[in-house]
PDB file of C-alpha atoms in Angstrom:
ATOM      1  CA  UNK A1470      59.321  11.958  -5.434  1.00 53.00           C
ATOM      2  CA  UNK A1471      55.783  13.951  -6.220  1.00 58.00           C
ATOM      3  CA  UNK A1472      52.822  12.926  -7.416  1.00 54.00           C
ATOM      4  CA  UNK A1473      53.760  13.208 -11.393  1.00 56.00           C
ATOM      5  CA  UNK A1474      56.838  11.760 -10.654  1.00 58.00           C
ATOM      6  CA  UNK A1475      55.612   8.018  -9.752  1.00 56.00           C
ATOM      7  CA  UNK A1476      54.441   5.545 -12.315  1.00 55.00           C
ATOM      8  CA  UNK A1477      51.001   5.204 -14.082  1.00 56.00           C
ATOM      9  CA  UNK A1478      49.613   1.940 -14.781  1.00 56.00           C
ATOM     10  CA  UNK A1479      47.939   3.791 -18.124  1.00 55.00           C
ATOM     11  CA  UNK A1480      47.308   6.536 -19.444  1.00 58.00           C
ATOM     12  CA  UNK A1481      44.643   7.739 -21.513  1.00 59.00           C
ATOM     13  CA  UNK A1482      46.335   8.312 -24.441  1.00 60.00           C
ATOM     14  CA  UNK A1483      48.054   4.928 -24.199  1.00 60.00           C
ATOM     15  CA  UNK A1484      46.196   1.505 -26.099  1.00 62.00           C
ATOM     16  CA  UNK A1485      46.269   0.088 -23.122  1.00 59.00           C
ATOM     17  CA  UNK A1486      42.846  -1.809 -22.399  1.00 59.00           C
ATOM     18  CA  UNK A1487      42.672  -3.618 -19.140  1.00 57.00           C
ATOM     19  CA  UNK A1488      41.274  -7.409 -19.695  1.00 69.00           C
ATOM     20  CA  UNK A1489      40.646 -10.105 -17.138  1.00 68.00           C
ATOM     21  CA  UNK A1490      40.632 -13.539 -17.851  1.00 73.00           C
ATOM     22  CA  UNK A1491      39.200 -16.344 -15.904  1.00 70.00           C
ATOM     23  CA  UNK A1492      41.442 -18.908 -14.207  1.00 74.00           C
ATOM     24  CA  UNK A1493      41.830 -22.070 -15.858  1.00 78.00           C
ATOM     25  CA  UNK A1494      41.201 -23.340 -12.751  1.00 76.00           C
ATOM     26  CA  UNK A1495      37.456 -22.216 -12.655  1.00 71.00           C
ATOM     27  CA  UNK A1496      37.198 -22.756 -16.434  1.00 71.00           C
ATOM     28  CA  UNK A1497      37.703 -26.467 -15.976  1.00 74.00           C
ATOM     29  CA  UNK A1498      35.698 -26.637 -13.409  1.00 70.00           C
ATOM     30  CA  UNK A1499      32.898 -24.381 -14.324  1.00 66.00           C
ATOM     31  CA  UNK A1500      29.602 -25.581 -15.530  1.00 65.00           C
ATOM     32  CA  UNK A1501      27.685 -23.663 -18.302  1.00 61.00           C
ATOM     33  CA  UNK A1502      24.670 -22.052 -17.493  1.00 55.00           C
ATOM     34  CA  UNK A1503      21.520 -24.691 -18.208  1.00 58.00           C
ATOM     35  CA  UNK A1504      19.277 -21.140 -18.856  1.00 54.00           C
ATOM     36  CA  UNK A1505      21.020 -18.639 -22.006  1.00 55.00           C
ATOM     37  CA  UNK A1506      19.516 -15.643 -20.029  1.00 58.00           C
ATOM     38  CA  UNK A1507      19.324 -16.365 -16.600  1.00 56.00           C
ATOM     39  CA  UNK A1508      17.678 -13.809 -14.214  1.00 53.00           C
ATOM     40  CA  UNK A1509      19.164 -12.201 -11.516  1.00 54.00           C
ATOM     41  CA  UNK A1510      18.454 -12.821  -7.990  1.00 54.00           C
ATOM     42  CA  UNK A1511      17.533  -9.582  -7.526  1.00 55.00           C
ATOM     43  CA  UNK A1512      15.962  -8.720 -10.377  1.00 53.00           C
ATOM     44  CA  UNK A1513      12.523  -7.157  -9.457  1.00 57.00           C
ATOM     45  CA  UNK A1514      10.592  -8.021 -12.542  1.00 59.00           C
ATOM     46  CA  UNK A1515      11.214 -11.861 -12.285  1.00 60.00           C
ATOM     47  CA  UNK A1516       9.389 -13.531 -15.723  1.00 61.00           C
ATOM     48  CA  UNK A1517       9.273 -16.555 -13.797  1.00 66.00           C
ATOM     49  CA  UNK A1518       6.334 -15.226 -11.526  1.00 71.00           C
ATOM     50  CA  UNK A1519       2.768 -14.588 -12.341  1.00 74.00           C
ATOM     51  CA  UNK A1520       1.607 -11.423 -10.634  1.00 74.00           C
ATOM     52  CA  UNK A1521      -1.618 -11.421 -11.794  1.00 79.00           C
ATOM     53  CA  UNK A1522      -2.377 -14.781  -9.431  1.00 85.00           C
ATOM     54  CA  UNK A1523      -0.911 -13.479  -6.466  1.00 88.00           C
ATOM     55  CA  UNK A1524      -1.622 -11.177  -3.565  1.00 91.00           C
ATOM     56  CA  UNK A1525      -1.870  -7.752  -4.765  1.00 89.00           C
ATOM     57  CA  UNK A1526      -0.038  -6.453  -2.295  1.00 89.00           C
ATOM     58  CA  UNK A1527       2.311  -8.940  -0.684  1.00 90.00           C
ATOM     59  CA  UNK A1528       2.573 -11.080  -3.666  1.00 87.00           C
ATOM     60  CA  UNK A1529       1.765 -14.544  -1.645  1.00 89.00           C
ATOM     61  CA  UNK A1530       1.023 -17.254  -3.496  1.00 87.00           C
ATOM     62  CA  UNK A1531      -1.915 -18.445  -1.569  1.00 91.00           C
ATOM     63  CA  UNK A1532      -4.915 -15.818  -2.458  1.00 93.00           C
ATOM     64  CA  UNK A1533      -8.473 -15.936  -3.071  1.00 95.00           C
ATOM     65  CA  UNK A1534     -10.092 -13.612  -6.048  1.00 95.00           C
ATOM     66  CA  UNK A1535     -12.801 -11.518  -3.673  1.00 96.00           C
ATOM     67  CA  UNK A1536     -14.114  -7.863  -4.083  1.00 96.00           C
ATOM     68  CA  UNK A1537     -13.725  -6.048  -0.809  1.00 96.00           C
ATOM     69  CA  UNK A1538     -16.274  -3.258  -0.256  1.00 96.00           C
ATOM     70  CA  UNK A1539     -17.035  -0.050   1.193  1.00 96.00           C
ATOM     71  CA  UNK A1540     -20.134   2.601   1.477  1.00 93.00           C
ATOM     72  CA  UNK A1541     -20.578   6.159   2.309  1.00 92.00           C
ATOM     73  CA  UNK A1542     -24.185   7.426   2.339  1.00 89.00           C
ATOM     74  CA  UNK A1543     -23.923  10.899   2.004  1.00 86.00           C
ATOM     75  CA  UNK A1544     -26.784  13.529   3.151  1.00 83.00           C
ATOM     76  CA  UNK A1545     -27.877  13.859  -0.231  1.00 84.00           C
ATOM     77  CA  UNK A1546     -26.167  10.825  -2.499  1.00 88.00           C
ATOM     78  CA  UNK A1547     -24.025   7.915  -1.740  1.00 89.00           C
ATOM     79  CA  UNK A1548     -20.750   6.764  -2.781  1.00 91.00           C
ATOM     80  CA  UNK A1549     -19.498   3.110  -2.846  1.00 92.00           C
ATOM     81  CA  UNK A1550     -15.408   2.018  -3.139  1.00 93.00           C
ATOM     82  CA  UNK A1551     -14.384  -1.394  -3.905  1.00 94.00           C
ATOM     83  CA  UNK A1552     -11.032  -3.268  -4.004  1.00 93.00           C
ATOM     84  CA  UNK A1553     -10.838  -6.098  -6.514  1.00 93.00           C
ATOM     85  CA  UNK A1554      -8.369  -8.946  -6.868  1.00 89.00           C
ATOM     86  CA  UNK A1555      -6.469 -11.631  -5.290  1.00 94.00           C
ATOM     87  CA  UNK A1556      -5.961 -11.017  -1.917  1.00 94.00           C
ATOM     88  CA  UNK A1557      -4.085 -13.552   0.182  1.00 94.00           C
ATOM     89  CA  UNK A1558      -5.696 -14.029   4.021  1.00 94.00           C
ATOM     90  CA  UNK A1559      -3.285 -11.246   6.132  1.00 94.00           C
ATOM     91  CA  UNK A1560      -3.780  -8.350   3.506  1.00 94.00           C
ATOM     92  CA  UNK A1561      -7.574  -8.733   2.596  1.00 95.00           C
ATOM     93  CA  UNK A1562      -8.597  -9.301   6.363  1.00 95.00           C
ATOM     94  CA  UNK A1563      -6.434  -6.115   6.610  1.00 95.00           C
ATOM     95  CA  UNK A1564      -8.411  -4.721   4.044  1.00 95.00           C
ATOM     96  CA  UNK A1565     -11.949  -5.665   5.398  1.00 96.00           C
ATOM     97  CA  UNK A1566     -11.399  -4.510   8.881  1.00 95.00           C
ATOM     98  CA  UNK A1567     -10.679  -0.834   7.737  1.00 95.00           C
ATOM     99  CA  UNK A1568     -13.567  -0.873   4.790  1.00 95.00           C
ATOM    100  CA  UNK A1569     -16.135  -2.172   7.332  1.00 95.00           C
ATOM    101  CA  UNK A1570     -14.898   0.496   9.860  1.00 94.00           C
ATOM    102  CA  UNK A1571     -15.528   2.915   7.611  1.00 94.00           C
ATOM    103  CA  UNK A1572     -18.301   1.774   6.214  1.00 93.00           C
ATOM    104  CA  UNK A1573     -20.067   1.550  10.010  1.00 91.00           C
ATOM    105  CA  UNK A1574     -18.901   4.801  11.124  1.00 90.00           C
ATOM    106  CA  UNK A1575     -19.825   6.993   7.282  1.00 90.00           C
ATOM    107  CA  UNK A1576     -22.276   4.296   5.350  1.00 87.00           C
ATOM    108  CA  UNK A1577     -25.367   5.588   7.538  1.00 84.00           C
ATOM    109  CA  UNK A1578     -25.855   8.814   7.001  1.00 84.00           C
ATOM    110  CA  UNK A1579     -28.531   8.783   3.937  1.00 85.00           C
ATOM    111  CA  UNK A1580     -32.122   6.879   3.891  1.00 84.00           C
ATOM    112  CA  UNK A1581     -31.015   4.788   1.068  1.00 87.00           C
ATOM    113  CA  UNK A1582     -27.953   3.543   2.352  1.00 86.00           C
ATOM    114  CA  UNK A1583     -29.550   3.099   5.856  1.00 82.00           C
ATOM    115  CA  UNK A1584     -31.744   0.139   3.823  1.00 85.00           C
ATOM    116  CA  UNK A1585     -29.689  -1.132   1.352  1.00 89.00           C
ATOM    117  CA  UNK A1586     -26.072   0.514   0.627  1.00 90.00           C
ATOM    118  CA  UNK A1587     -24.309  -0.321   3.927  1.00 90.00           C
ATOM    119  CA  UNK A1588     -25.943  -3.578   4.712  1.00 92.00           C
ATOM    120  CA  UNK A1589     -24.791  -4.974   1.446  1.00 94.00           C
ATOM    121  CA  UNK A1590     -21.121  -3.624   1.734  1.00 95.00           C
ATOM    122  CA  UNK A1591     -20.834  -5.344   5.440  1.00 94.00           C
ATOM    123  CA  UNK A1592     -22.736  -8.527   4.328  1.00 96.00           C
ATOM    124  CA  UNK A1593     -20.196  -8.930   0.827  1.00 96.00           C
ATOM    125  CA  UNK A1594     -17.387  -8.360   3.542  1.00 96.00           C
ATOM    126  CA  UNK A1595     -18.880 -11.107   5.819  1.00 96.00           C
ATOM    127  CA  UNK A1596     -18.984 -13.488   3.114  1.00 97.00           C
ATOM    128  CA  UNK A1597     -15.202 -12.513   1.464  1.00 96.00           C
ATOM    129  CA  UNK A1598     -13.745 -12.409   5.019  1.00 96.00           C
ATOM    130  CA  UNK A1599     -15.189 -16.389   5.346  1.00 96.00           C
ATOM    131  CA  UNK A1600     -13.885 -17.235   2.466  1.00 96.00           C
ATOM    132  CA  UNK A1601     -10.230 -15.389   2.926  1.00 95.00           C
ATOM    133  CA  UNK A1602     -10.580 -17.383   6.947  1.00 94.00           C
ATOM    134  CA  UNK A1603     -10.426 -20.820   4.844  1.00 95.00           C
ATOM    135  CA  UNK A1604      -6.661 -20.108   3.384  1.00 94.00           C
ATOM    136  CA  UNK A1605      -3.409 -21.058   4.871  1.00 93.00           C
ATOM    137  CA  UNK A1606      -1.034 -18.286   6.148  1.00 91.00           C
ATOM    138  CA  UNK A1607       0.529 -16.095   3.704  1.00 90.00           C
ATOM    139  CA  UNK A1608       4.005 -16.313   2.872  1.00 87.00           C
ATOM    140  CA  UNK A1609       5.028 -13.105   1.293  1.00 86.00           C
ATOM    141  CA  UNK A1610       7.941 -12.292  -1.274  1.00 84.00           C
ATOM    142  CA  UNK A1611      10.875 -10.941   0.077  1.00 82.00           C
ATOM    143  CA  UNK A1612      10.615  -6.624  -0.398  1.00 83.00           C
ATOM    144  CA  UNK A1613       6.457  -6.971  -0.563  1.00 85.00           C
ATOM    145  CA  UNK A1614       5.333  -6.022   2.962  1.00 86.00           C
ATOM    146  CA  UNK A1615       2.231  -7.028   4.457  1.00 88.00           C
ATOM    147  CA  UNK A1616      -0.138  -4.512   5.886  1.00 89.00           C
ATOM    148  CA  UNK A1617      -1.049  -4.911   9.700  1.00 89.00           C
ATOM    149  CA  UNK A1618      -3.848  -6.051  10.441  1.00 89.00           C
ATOM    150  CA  UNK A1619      -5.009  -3.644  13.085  1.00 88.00           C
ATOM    151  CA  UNK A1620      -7.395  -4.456  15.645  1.00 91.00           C
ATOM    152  CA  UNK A1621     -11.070  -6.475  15.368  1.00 90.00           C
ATOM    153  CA  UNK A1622     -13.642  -4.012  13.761  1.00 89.00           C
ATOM    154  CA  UNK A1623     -15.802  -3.938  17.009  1.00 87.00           C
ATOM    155  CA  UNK A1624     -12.810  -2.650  18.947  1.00 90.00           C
ATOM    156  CA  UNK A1625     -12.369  -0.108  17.181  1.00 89.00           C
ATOM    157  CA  UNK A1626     -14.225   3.281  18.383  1.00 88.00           C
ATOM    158  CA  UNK A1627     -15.480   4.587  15.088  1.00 87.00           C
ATOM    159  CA  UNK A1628     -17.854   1.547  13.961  1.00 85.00           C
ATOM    160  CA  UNK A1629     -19.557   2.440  16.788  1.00 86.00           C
ATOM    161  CA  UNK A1630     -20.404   5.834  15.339  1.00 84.00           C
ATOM    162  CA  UNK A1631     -23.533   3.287  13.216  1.00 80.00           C
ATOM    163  CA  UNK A1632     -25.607   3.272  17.064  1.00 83.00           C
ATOM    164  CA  UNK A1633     -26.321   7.295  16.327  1.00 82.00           C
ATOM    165  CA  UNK A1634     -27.935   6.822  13.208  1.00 75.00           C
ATOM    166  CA  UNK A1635     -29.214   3.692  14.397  1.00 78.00           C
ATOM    167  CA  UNK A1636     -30.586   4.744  17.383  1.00 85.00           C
ATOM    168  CA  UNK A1637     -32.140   7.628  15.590  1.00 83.00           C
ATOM    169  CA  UNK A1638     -33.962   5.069  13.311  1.00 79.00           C
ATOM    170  CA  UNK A1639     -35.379   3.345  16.400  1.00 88.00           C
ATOM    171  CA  UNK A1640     -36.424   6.643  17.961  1.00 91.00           C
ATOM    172  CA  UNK A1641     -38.525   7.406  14.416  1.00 88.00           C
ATOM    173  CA  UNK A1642     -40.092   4.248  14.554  1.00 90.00           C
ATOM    174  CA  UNK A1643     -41.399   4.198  18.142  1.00 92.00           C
ATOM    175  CA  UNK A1644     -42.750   7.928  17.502  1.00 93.00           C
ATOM    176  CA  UNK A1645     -44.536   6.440  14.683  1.00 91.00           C
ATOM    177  CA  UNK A1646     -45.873   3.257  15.956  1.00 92.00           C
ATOM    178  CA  UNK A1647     -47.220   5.198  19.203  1.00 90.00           C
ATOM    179  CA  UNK A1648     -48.919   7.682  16.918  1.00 84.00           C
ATOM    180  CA  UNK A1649     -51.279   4.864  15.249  1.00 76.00           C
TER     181      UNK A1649
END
């Protein structure tokens, strides 16, 4: 017997439309579904949650609406970056630890942002890293990872790169001090 030879359960030219039919054994049983258009379990834009008041990036629940900041003083000009939104406590203390760093080790470098740029990204950091300290531990949604958190800003290497310019600061002002 070939391949030709043995039966078809169809064929395309043939009306034949497979149908399946529920059990009457789950039909009796079954109970209608209390929403007309439920959504799937694994549906990824769920109507039934609000992403605009959760964490933008693990989508916790628990978040706090701060602006996380960072400076660069340039030689010449400076350049400021900010994060808005809710952030819950993992992802914006993620978030501050690696603007601060950056803002310690590139937020010197111009007169300006010596004064007044840098100091006021670090201290708006301060004051939106107490205020993401005061929420509970995020739970995220399933698929939304959290970022790591990453080591402490003082142990990491570059926000120590703020002594140079620092240091050079000091060094100006004693010259100028001994000179009067």
């Amino acid at each position: 017997m070939t391949a030709s030879d043995q039966p078809r359960p169809h064929s395309p030219g043939d009306a034949f439309v497979p149908k399946y039919r529920l059990p009457d054994w789950y039909l009796d049983h079954a109970t209608p579904p209390a929403d007309p258009a439920p959504v799937a379990w694994h549906s990824v834009d769920n109507p039934a949650i609000d992403f605009a008041a959760r964490c933008r990036m693990c989508a916790a629940a628990e978040v706090v609406p701060v602006t996380i900041r960072s400076h660069q003083g340039l030689l010449v000009w400076m350049r400021g970056q900010s994060l808005d939104g809710p952030w819950c406590r993992r992802c914006g203390t993620s978030f501050i630890r690696k603007y601060s760093t950056r803002t310690l080790c590139l937020g010197w470098w111009n007169p300006l942002s010596l004064l007044v740029g840098a100091p006021a990204a670090l201290v708006a950091n301060a004051a939106a890293y107490r205020q993401l300290r005061r929420l509970p531990p995020p739970v995220p949604l399933p698929g939304h990872p959290q970022p790591d958190l990453g080591r402490p800003v003082l142990q990491r290497p570059p926000a120590y790169v703020a002594l140079i310019p620092l240091a050079c600061c000091i060094a100006l002002i004693a010259a100028l001090v001994s000179r009067i």
